[in-house]
CSV table of C-alpha atoms in Angstrom, one decimal:
chain,number,residue,atom,x,y,z
A,1,MET,CA,24.3,-92.3,73.1
A,2,ARG,CA,23.0,-93.2,76.6
A,3,SER,CA,22.6,-96.9,77.2
A,4,PRO,CA,19.1,-98.3,77.7
A,5,MET,CA,18.3,-99.1,81.3
A,6,ARG,CA,15.5,-101.0,82.9
A,7,ILE,CA,12.4,-99.4,84.2
A,8,ALA,CA,10.4,-101.6,86.4
A,9,THR,CA,6.7,-100.8,86.6
A,10,GLY,CA,4.4,-102.5,89.1
A,11,ILE,CA,0.6,-102.5,88.6
A,12,VAL,CA,-1.6,-103.7,91.4
A,13,ALA,CA,-5.3,-103.8,92.1
A,14,CYS,CA,-6.7,-101.4,94.6
A,15,ALA,CA,-7.5,-103.3,97.8
A,16,LEU,CA,-8.2,-100.3,100.0
A,17,ALA,CA,-11.9,-100.6,100.6
A,18,GLY,CA,-11.6,-102.2,104.0
A,19,ALA,CA,-8.7,-100.0,105.2
A,20,LEU,CA,-10.7,-96.9,104.3
A,21,ALA,CA,-14.0,-98.1,105.6
A,22,TYR,CA,-14.0,-95.8,108.6
A,23,GLN,CA,-15.9,-92.6,108.4
A,24,PRO,CA,-14.0,-89.7,110.0
A,25,THR,CA,-15.9,-86.7,111.3
A,26,TYR,CA,-15.2,-83.2,110.0
A,27,ALA,CA,-15.8,-79.9,111.7
A,28,ALA,CA,-17.9,-77.4,109.8
A,29,PRO,CA,-16.3,-74.1,108.8
A,30,SER,CA,-16.6,-71.4,111.3
A,31,GLY,CA,-18.2,-69.0,108.9
A,32,ALA,CA,-20.3,-69.7,105.8
A,33,LEU,CA,-19.0,-68.4,102.5
A,34,ALA,CA,-21.1,-65.7,100.7
A,35,ILE,CA,-21.9,-67.6,97.5
A,36,GLU,CA,-24.6,-67.0,94.9
A,37,HIS,CA,-25.3,-70.3,93.0
A,38,TYR,CA,-27.9,-70.4,90.2
A,39,ARG,CA,-28.5,-71.2,86.6
A,40,LEU,CA,-29.4,-69.1,83.6
A,41,ALA,CA,-32.4,-70.1,81.5
A,42,ASN,CA,-30.1,-71.7,78.9
A,43,GLY,CA,-28.6,-74.0,81.6
A,44,LEU,CA,-25.3,-72.2,82.3
A,45,GLU,CA,-24.4,-72.9,86.0
A,46,VAL,CA,-23.1,-69.7,87.7
A,47,VAL,CA,-21.3,-69.5,91.0
A,48,LEU,CA,-20.4,-66.0,92.4
A,49,GLN,CA,-18.3,-65.5,95.5
A,50,PRO,CA,-17.8,-61.8,96.4
A,51,ASP,CA,-14.9,-60.8,98.6
A,52,PRO,CA,-14.8,-57.1,99.3
A,53,THR,CA,-11.2,-57.4,100.6
A,54,LEU,CA,-9.9,-58.2,97.1
A,55,SER,CA,-9.0,-55.7,94.4
A,56,THR,CA,-8.9,-58.4,91.8
A,57,ALA,CA,-11.4,-60.9,90.3
A,58,VAL,CA,-11.0,-64.4,89.0
A,59,VAL,CA,-13.1,-65.8,86.2
A,60,HIS,CA,-13.2,-69.5,85.8
A,61,VAL,CA,-15.2,-71.4,83.2
A,62,TRP,CA,-15.3,-75.2,83.5
A,63,TYR,CA,-16.6,-77.2,80.5
A,64,HIS,CA,-17.7,-80.7,81.6
A,65,VAL,CA,-15.8,-82.5,78.9
A,66,GLY,CA,-12.5,-84.3,79.1
A,67,SER,CA,-10.6,-87.2,77.5
A,68,LYS,CA,-13.0,-89.7,79.0
A,69,ASP,CA,-15.7,-88.4,76.6
A,70,GLU,CA,-13.6,-89.1,73.5
A,71,VAL,CA,-14.4,-92.0,71.3
A,72,LEU,CA,-11.8,-94.4,69.9
A,73,GLY,CA,-10.0,-92.9,66.9
A,74,LYS,CA,-10.6,-89.4,68.2
A,75,SER,CA,-8.3,-89.0,71.1
A,76,GLY,CA,-6.8,-85.7,72.2
A,77,PHE,CA,-9.8,-83.5,71.1
A,78,ALA,CA,-10.6,-82.1,74.6
A,79,HIS,CA,-7.0,-81.0,75.0
A,80,LEU,CA,-6.8,-79.7,71.5
A,81,PHE,CA,-9.7,-77.3,72.3
A,82,GLU,CA,-7.8,-76.0,75.2
A,83,HIS,CA,-5.4,-74.6,72.6
A,84,LEU,CA,-8.0,-73.6,70.0
A,85,MET,CA,-10.0,-71.5,72.5
A,86,PHE,CA,-7.2,-69.0,72.7
A,87,GLU,CA,-6.9,-68.6,69.0
A,88,GLY,CA,-9.6,-66.0,68.4
A,89,SER,CA,-13.4,-65.9,68.2
A,90,LYS,CA,-16.1,-64.0,66.4
A,91,HIS,CA,-15.2,-60.5,67.8
A,92,VAL,CA,-11.6,-61.3,69.0
A,93,LYS,CA,-8.8,-61.5,66.5
A,94,GLU,CA,-6.0,-64.2,66.7
A,95,GLY,CA,-3.7,-63.3,69.5
A,96,ASP,CA,-5.9,-60.6,71.0
A,97,PHE,CA,-7.2,-62.7,73.9
A,98,ASP,CA,-3.9,-62.6,75.6
A,99,ARG,CA,-3.1,-59.0,74.5
A,100,LEU,CA,-6.3,-57.6,75.8
A,101,LEU,CA,-5.9,-59.2,79.2
A,102,GLU,CA,-2.3,-58.4,79.6
A,103,ALA,CA,-3.0,-54.7,78.7
A,104,ALA,CA,-5.5,-54.8,81.5
A,105,GLY,CA,-3.0,-56.1,84.0
A,106,GLY,CA,-4.4,-59.6,83.9
A,107,TRP,CA,-3.3,-63.1,83.0
A,108,ASN,CA,-5.0,-66.3,81.9
A,109,ASN,CA,-4.5,-70.0,81.3
A,110,GLY,CA,-6.3,-73.3,80.9
A,111,SER,CA,-6.0,-77.0,81.6
A,112,THR,CA,-7.5,-80.3,80.6
A,113,ASN,CA,-7.9,-83.7,82.2
A,114,ASN,CA,-10.0,-86.8,81.9
A,115,ASP,CA,-13.1,-85.2,83.2
A,116,ARG,CA,-13.1,-81.4,82.3
A,117,THR,CA,-11.5,-78.6,80.4
A,118,ASN,CA,-11.2,-75.3,82.3
A,119,TYR,CA,-10.2,-71.7,81.4
A,120,TYR,CA,-9.4,-68.9,83.9
A,121,GLU,CA,-8.4,-65.3,84.1
A,122,GLN,CA,-7.3,-63.0,86.9
A,123,VAL,CA,-7.9,-59.3,86.3
A,124,PRO,CA,-8.2,-56.0,88.3
A,125,VAL,CA,-11.8,-56.0,89.4
A,126,SER,CA,-12.5,-52.9,87.2
A,127,HIS,CA,-11.7,-55.2,84.2
A,128,LEU,CA,-14.0,-58.0,85.2
A,129,PRO,CA,-16.4,-57.0,82.3
A,130,LEU,CA,-13.6,-57.6,79.8
A,131,ALA,CA,-12.8,-61.1,81.1
A,132,LEU,CA,-16.5,-62.1,81.1
A,133,TRP,CA,-17.0,-60.7,77.6
A,134,LEU,CA,-13.9,-62.7,76.3
A,135,GLU,CA,-15.3,-65.9,77.8
A,136,ALA,CA,-18.7,-65.3,76.4
A,137,ASP,CA,-17.4,-64.6,72.9
A,138,ARG,CA,-15.4,-67.7,72.6
A,139,LEU,CA,-18.2,-69.8,74.0
A,140,ALA,CA,-20.7,-68.5,71.4
A,141,GLY,CA,-18.3,-67.6,68.6
A,142,LEU,CA,-15.2,-69.8,68.5
A,143,TRP,CA,-16.1,-71.4,65.2
A,144,ASP,CA,-16.7,-68.1,63.4
A,145,ALA,CA,-12.9,-67.6,63.6
A,146,MET,CA,-11.8,-71.1,63.0
A,147,THR,CA,-9.8,-71.9,59.8
A,148,PRO,CA,-8.0,-75.0,58.6
A,149,ALA,CA,-4.7,-73.1,59.0
A,150,LEU,CA,-5.5,-72.4,62.7
A,151,LEU,CA,-6.4,-76.0,63.3
A,152,ALA,CA,-3.3,-77.2,61.6
A,153,ASN,CA,-1.2,-74.9,63.6
A,154,GLN,CA,-2.5,-75.9,67.0
A,155,ARG,CA,-2.5,-79.5,66.1
A,156,ASP,CA,1.3,-79.2,65.4
A,157,VAL,CA,1.6,-77.4,68.8
A,158,VAL,CA,-0.1,-80.2,70.6
A,159,LYS,CA,2.0,-82.9,68.8
A,160,ASN,CA,5.1,-81.1,69.8
A,161,GLU,CA,3.8,-81.0,73.4
A,162,ARG,CA,3.3,-84.7,73.3
A,163,ARG,CA,6.9,-85.2,72.1
A,164,GLN,CA,8.1,-83.1,75.0
A,165,GLN,CA,6.0,-84.9,77.6
A,166,ILE,CA,6.3,-88.5,76.3
A,167,GLU,CA,8.5,-89.5,73.4
A,168,ASN,CA,11.4,-87.2,74.1
A,169,ARG,CA,11.2,-87.1,78.0
A,170,PRO,CA,13.1,-89.6,80.1
A,171,TYR,CA,10.7,-92.2,81.4
A,172,GLY,CA,7.9,-90.5,79.5
A,173,THR,CA,6.5,-93.6,77.9
A,174,VAL,CA,5.9,-95.2,81.2
A,175,GLU,CA,2.9,-93.0,81.9
A,176,LEU,CA,1.2,-94.4,78.7
A,177,LEU,CA,2.1,-98.0,79.7
A,178,ILE,CA,0.5,-97.5,83.1
A,179,GLN,CA,-2.7,-96.0,81.7
A,180,GLN,CA,-3.2,-99.0,79.3
A,181,ALA,CA,-2.3,-101.6,81.9
A,182,LEU,CA,-4.7,-100.3,84.5
A,183,TRP,CA,-7.7,-99.7,82.2
A,184,PRO,CA,-9.1,-101.8,79.3
A,185,GLU,CA,-9.1,-100.4,75.8
A,186,GLY,CA,-12.2,-98.3,75.1
A,187,HIS,CA,-12.4,-97.2,78.7
A,188,GLY,CA,-12.4,-93.4,79.3
A,189,ASN,CA,-9.1,-93.6,81.2
A,190,TRP,CA,-7.3,-95.8,78.7
A,191,ASN,CA,-5.8,-93.0,76.6
A,192,LEU,CA,-3.7,-90.1,77.7
A,193,THR,CA,-5.4,-86.8,77.6
A,194,ILE,CA,-3.0,-85.4,75.1
A,195,GLY,CA,-4.0,-88.1,72.6
A,196,THR,CA,-2.2,-90.1,69.9
A,197,MET,CA,-0.2,-88.7,67.0
A,198,GLU,CA,-2.4,-90.7,64.6
A,199,ASP,CA,-5.7,-89.4,66.0
A,200,LEU,CA,-4.4,-85.8,65.9
A,201,ASP,CA,-3.2,-86.2,62.4
A,202,ALA,CA,-6.6,-87.6,61.3
A,203,ALA,CA,-8.7,-84.9,63.0
A,204,SER,CA,-10.6,-83.1,60.3
A,205,MET,CA,-12.5,-79.7,60.5
A,206,ALA,CA,-15.7,-81.6,60.5
A,207,ASP,CA,-14.7,-83.8,63.4
A,208,VAL,CA,-13.4,-80.9,65.5
A,209,GLU,CA,-16.5,-78.8,64.8
A,210,ALA,CA,-18.8,-81.7,65.8
A,211,PHE,CA,-16.9,-82.0,69.1
A,212,TRP,CA,-17.2,-78.3,69.8
A,213,ARG,CA,-20.9,-78.1,69.0
A,214,THR,CA,-21.6,-81.1,71.2
A,215,TYR,CA,-19.8,-80.0,74.3
A,216,TYR,CA,-19.2,-76.3,74.2
A,217,ARG,CA,-22.7,-75.1,75.1
A,218,PRO,CA,-24.1,-73.2,78.2
A,219,SER,CA,-25.7,-76.3,79.6
A,220,ASN,CA,-22.4,-78.1,79.8
A,221,ALA,CA,-20.5,-75.2,81.5
A,222,THR,CA,-20.0,-73.8,84.9
A,223,LEU,CA,-19.0,-70.1,85.4
A,224,VAL,CA,-17.3,-69.1,88.6
A,225,VAL,CA,-16.4,-65.5,89.6
A,226,VAL,CA,-14.6,-64.7,92.8
A,227,GLY,CA,-13.3,-61.3,93.9
A,228,GLY,CA,-14.1,-57.8,94.9
A,229,PHE,CA,-17.1,-57.3,92.7
A,230,ASP,CA,-20.6,-56.0,93.1
A,231,VAL,CA,-23.0,-59.0,93.1
A,232,ALA,CA,-26.0,-57.2,91.5
A,233,LYS,CA,-24.0,-55.6,88.8
A,234,THR,CA,-22.1,-58.9,88.0
A,235,LYS,CA,-25.3,-60.9,87.9
A,236,ALA,CA,-26.8,-58.5,85.4
A,237,LEU,CA,-23.6,-58.6,83.4
A,238,VAL,CA,-23.5,-62.4,83.2
A,239,GLU,CA,-27.2,-62.4,82.1
A,240,LYS,CA,-26.4,-59.8,79.4
A,241,LEU,CA,-23.3,-61.6,78.0
A,242,PHE,CA,-24.3,-65.2,78.4
A,243,GLY,CA,-28.1,-65.2,78.7
A,244,TRP,CA,-28.9,-64.6,75.1
A,245,MET,CA,-27.3,-67.9,74.1
A,246,PRO,CA,-29.8,-70.6,73.1
A,247,LYS,CA,-30.6,-73.4,75.4
A,248,GLN,CA,-29.4,-76.9,74.4
A,249,ASP,CA,-29.7,-80.2,76.1
A,250,VAL,CA,-26.9,-81.4,78.3
A,251,PRO,CA,-24.7,-83.6,76.1
A,252,ARG,CA,-25.4,-87.3,76.2
A,253,ARG,CA,-22.3,-89.1,77.6
A,254,ARG,CA,-20.9,-92.0,75.6
A,255,ALA,CA,-21.5,-95.4,77.0
A,256,LEU,CA,-18.5,-97.2,78.3
A,257,THR,CA,-17.6,-99.9,75.7
A,258,ALA,CA,-15.2,-101.7,78.0
A,259,PRO,CA,-16.3,-102.8,81.4
A,260,VAL,CA,-13.6,-102.6,84.1
A,261,VAL,CA,-12.6,-106.1,85.2
A,262,PRO,CA,-10.7,-106.9,88.4
A,263,LEU,CA,-7.0,-106.8,88.1
A,264,PRO,CA,-4.7,-109.7,89.1
A,265,ARG,CA,-3.3,-109.2,92.6
A,266,ALA,CA,-0.1,-107.8,91.1
A,267,TRP,CA,2.1,-108.0,88.1
A,268,THR,CA,5.2,-106.3,86.7
A,269,ILE,CA,5.9,-104.6,83.4
A,270,GLU,CA,9.5,-104.0,82.5
A,271,THR,CA,10.5,-101.6,79.6
A,272,THR,CA,13.6,-99.8,78.6
A,273,ASP,CA,14.4,-96.2,77.8
A,274,LYS,CA,17.5,-94.2,77.0
A,275,VAL,CA,18.2,-93.4,80.6
A,276,GLN,CA,21.1,-94.0,83.0
A,277,VAL,CA,19.4,-95.1,86.1
A,278,PRO,CA,16.1,-97.2,86.6
A,279,LYS,CA,12.8,-95.8,87.8
A,280,VAL,CA,10.3,-97.9,89.6
A,281,LEU,CA,6.6,-97.1,89.7
A,282,LEU,CA,3.7,-98.7,91.6
A,283,ALA,CA,0.4,-97.8,90.2
A,284,MET,CA,-3.1,-98.8,91.6
A,285,ARG,CA,-6.6,-98.3,90.6
A,286,ALA,CA,-8.5,-96.4,93.2
A,287,PRO,CA,-12.1,-95.2,94.0
A,288,GLU,CA,-13.7,-92.6,91.7
A,289,ALA,CA,-13.5,-88.8,92.4
A,290,TYR,CA,-15.7,-87.2,95.0
A,291,SER,CA,-16.0,-90.4,97.0
A,292,GLN,CA,-14.9,-90.3,100.6
A,293,ALA,CA,-12.1,-92.8,99.9
A,294,SER,CA,-10.7,-90.6,97.2
A,295,TYR,CA,-10.5,-87.7,99.7
A,296,ASP,CA,-8.7,-89.9,102.1
A,297,LEU,CA,-6.3,-91.2,99.4
A,298,ALA,CA,-5.5,-87.7,98.2
A,299,ILE,CA,-4.4,-86.7,101.8
A,300,ALA,CA,-2.6,-90.0,102.3
A,301,SER,CA,-0.6,-89.6,99.0
A,302,TYR,CA,0.3,-86.0,100.0
A,303,VAL,CA,1.7,-87.1,103.4
A,304,LEU,CA,3.5,-90.1,101.9
A,305,GLY,CA,5.2,-88.5,99.0
A,306,SER,CA,4.7,-84.8,98.5
A,307,GLY,CA,8.0,-82.9,98.7
A,308,LYS,CA,11.4,-83.5,100.5
A,309,THR,CA,9.8,-83.6,103.9
A,310,SER,CA,7.5,-86.4,103.0
A,311,ARG,CA,7.9,-89.9,104.5
A,312,LEU,CA,8.8,-91.5,101.2
A,313,TYR,CA,11.4,-89.0,100.2
A,314,LYS,CA,13.0,-89.0,103.7
A,315,ARG,CA,13.2,-92.8,103.7
A,316,LEU,CA,14.4,-93.5,100.2
A,317,VAL,CA,16.5,-90.5,99.5
A,318,PHE,CA,17.9,-89.4,102.9
A,319,GLN,CA,17.8,-92.5,105.1
A,320,ASP,CA,18.4,-95.5,102.8
A,321,ARG,CA,20.1,-93.5,100.0
A,322,LEU,CA,18.5,-95.7,97.4
A,323,ALA,CA,16.9,-93.0,95.3
A,324,THR,CA,17.5,-89.4,94.1
A,325,GLU,CA,13.8,-88.8,93.7
A,326,ALA,CA,10.7,-90.3,95.3
A,327,TYR,CA,7.1,-89.2,95.2
A,328,ALA,CA,3.5,-90.2,95.4
A,329,SER,CA,0.6,-88.8,93.5
A,330,PHE,CA,-3.2,-89.3,93.4
A,331,ASN,CA,-5.1,-88.6,90.2
A,332,ASP,CA,-8.8,-88.4,91.1
A,333,GLN,CA,-11.1,-89.2,88.1
A,334,MET,CA,-14.8,-89.8,87.7
A,335,LEU,CA,-14.4,-93.2,86.1
A,336,GLY,CA,-11.9,-94.4,88.6
A,337,SER,CA,-8.8,-92.8,90.1
A,338,GLU,CA,-5.1,-93.7,90.2
A,339,LEU,CA,-2.6,-93.8,93.0
A,340,THR,CA,1.1,-93.8,91.9
A,341,ILE,CA,4.2,-94.2,94.0
A,342,ALA,CA,7.5,-93.7,92.2
A,343,ALA,CA,11.3,-93.4,92.8
A,344,VAL,CA,14.3,-92.9,90.6
A,345,ALA,CA,17.4,-94.9,91.7
A,346,ARG,CA,20.7,-93.6,92.6
A,347,PRO,CA,23.5,-94.6,90.2
A,348,GLY,CA,24.5,-98.2,91.0
A,349,VAL,CA,21.2,-99.1,92.5
A,350,THR,CA,19.1,-101.7,90.6
A,351,ALA,CA,15.4,-101.6,90.0
A,352,GLN,CA,15.1,-104.7,92.2
A,353,GLN,CA,16.7,-103.1,95.1
A,354,LEU,CA,14.5,-100.1,94.8
A,355,ARG,CA,11.4,-102.2,94.8
């Protein structure tokens, strides 16, 4: 049994407005991209970018729902749907989504964060109709194939994923501590996207169906197609496959129940885990996604702590030899972003030395 060791976690308020007040100038691209951007009558946003040099096509569907849209007691629903959407739909049997794409020489995946859930496929351009049809069928007909057994199976998959990422991973619980220290309970950033075990266990068929019917609709989705396709033919195909779906209003977003109050200048949380060396994290609130400051911070965090050639890694790992790992990350979110700087100590180095 490994002995518990200290993990020091620092949380500080973001005080970067003055430092980022400058407005840098950016040169425009030398050539404009050939993009078709429009909406279907039912509200589906469509973006087409043809590239005749490509023999493949990528289909990307972005649903504007993430964990920030979940209410207390129903966390993890957005991520749960990332799993359910691959389990079959009205005309696609369980397991056939992957099999059909792989047989066509393609691949697919999906991801979820605070702000959105996205799904994407890459296929040879001749199989673009297949990828579009699969996306249309699960948008319109997911619930036709849903059963309590499918829900229970994927709920268990998600719970196991949480165990791997948090409960059973060294330092895994620190991420949850940071989220709940930076943001007040009830705020869209307070819970982890993967949800809690209690909320996942309590999720009923009725709860999950209500979430799907609220957020999985054409007016809440963006379809992007990039590749070596014919624009006119693809527009006609998109209209045929998606245009028949009824128009619904854009979902009303839940009101924030917890206002964000200023943080103290700084404070420290210490916790223990079954690890052999301490890890130190410095986490800060940062400006919301799509702001100029968020772009600047994304670049700064990359320069500071992305990879072994970054300044942070070279200083702490190579030069001072205090750490075996050092990194910085920037998580841009619509309700407020997060900048994290972290390092794992070398054996014999204390958390205080690393700070």
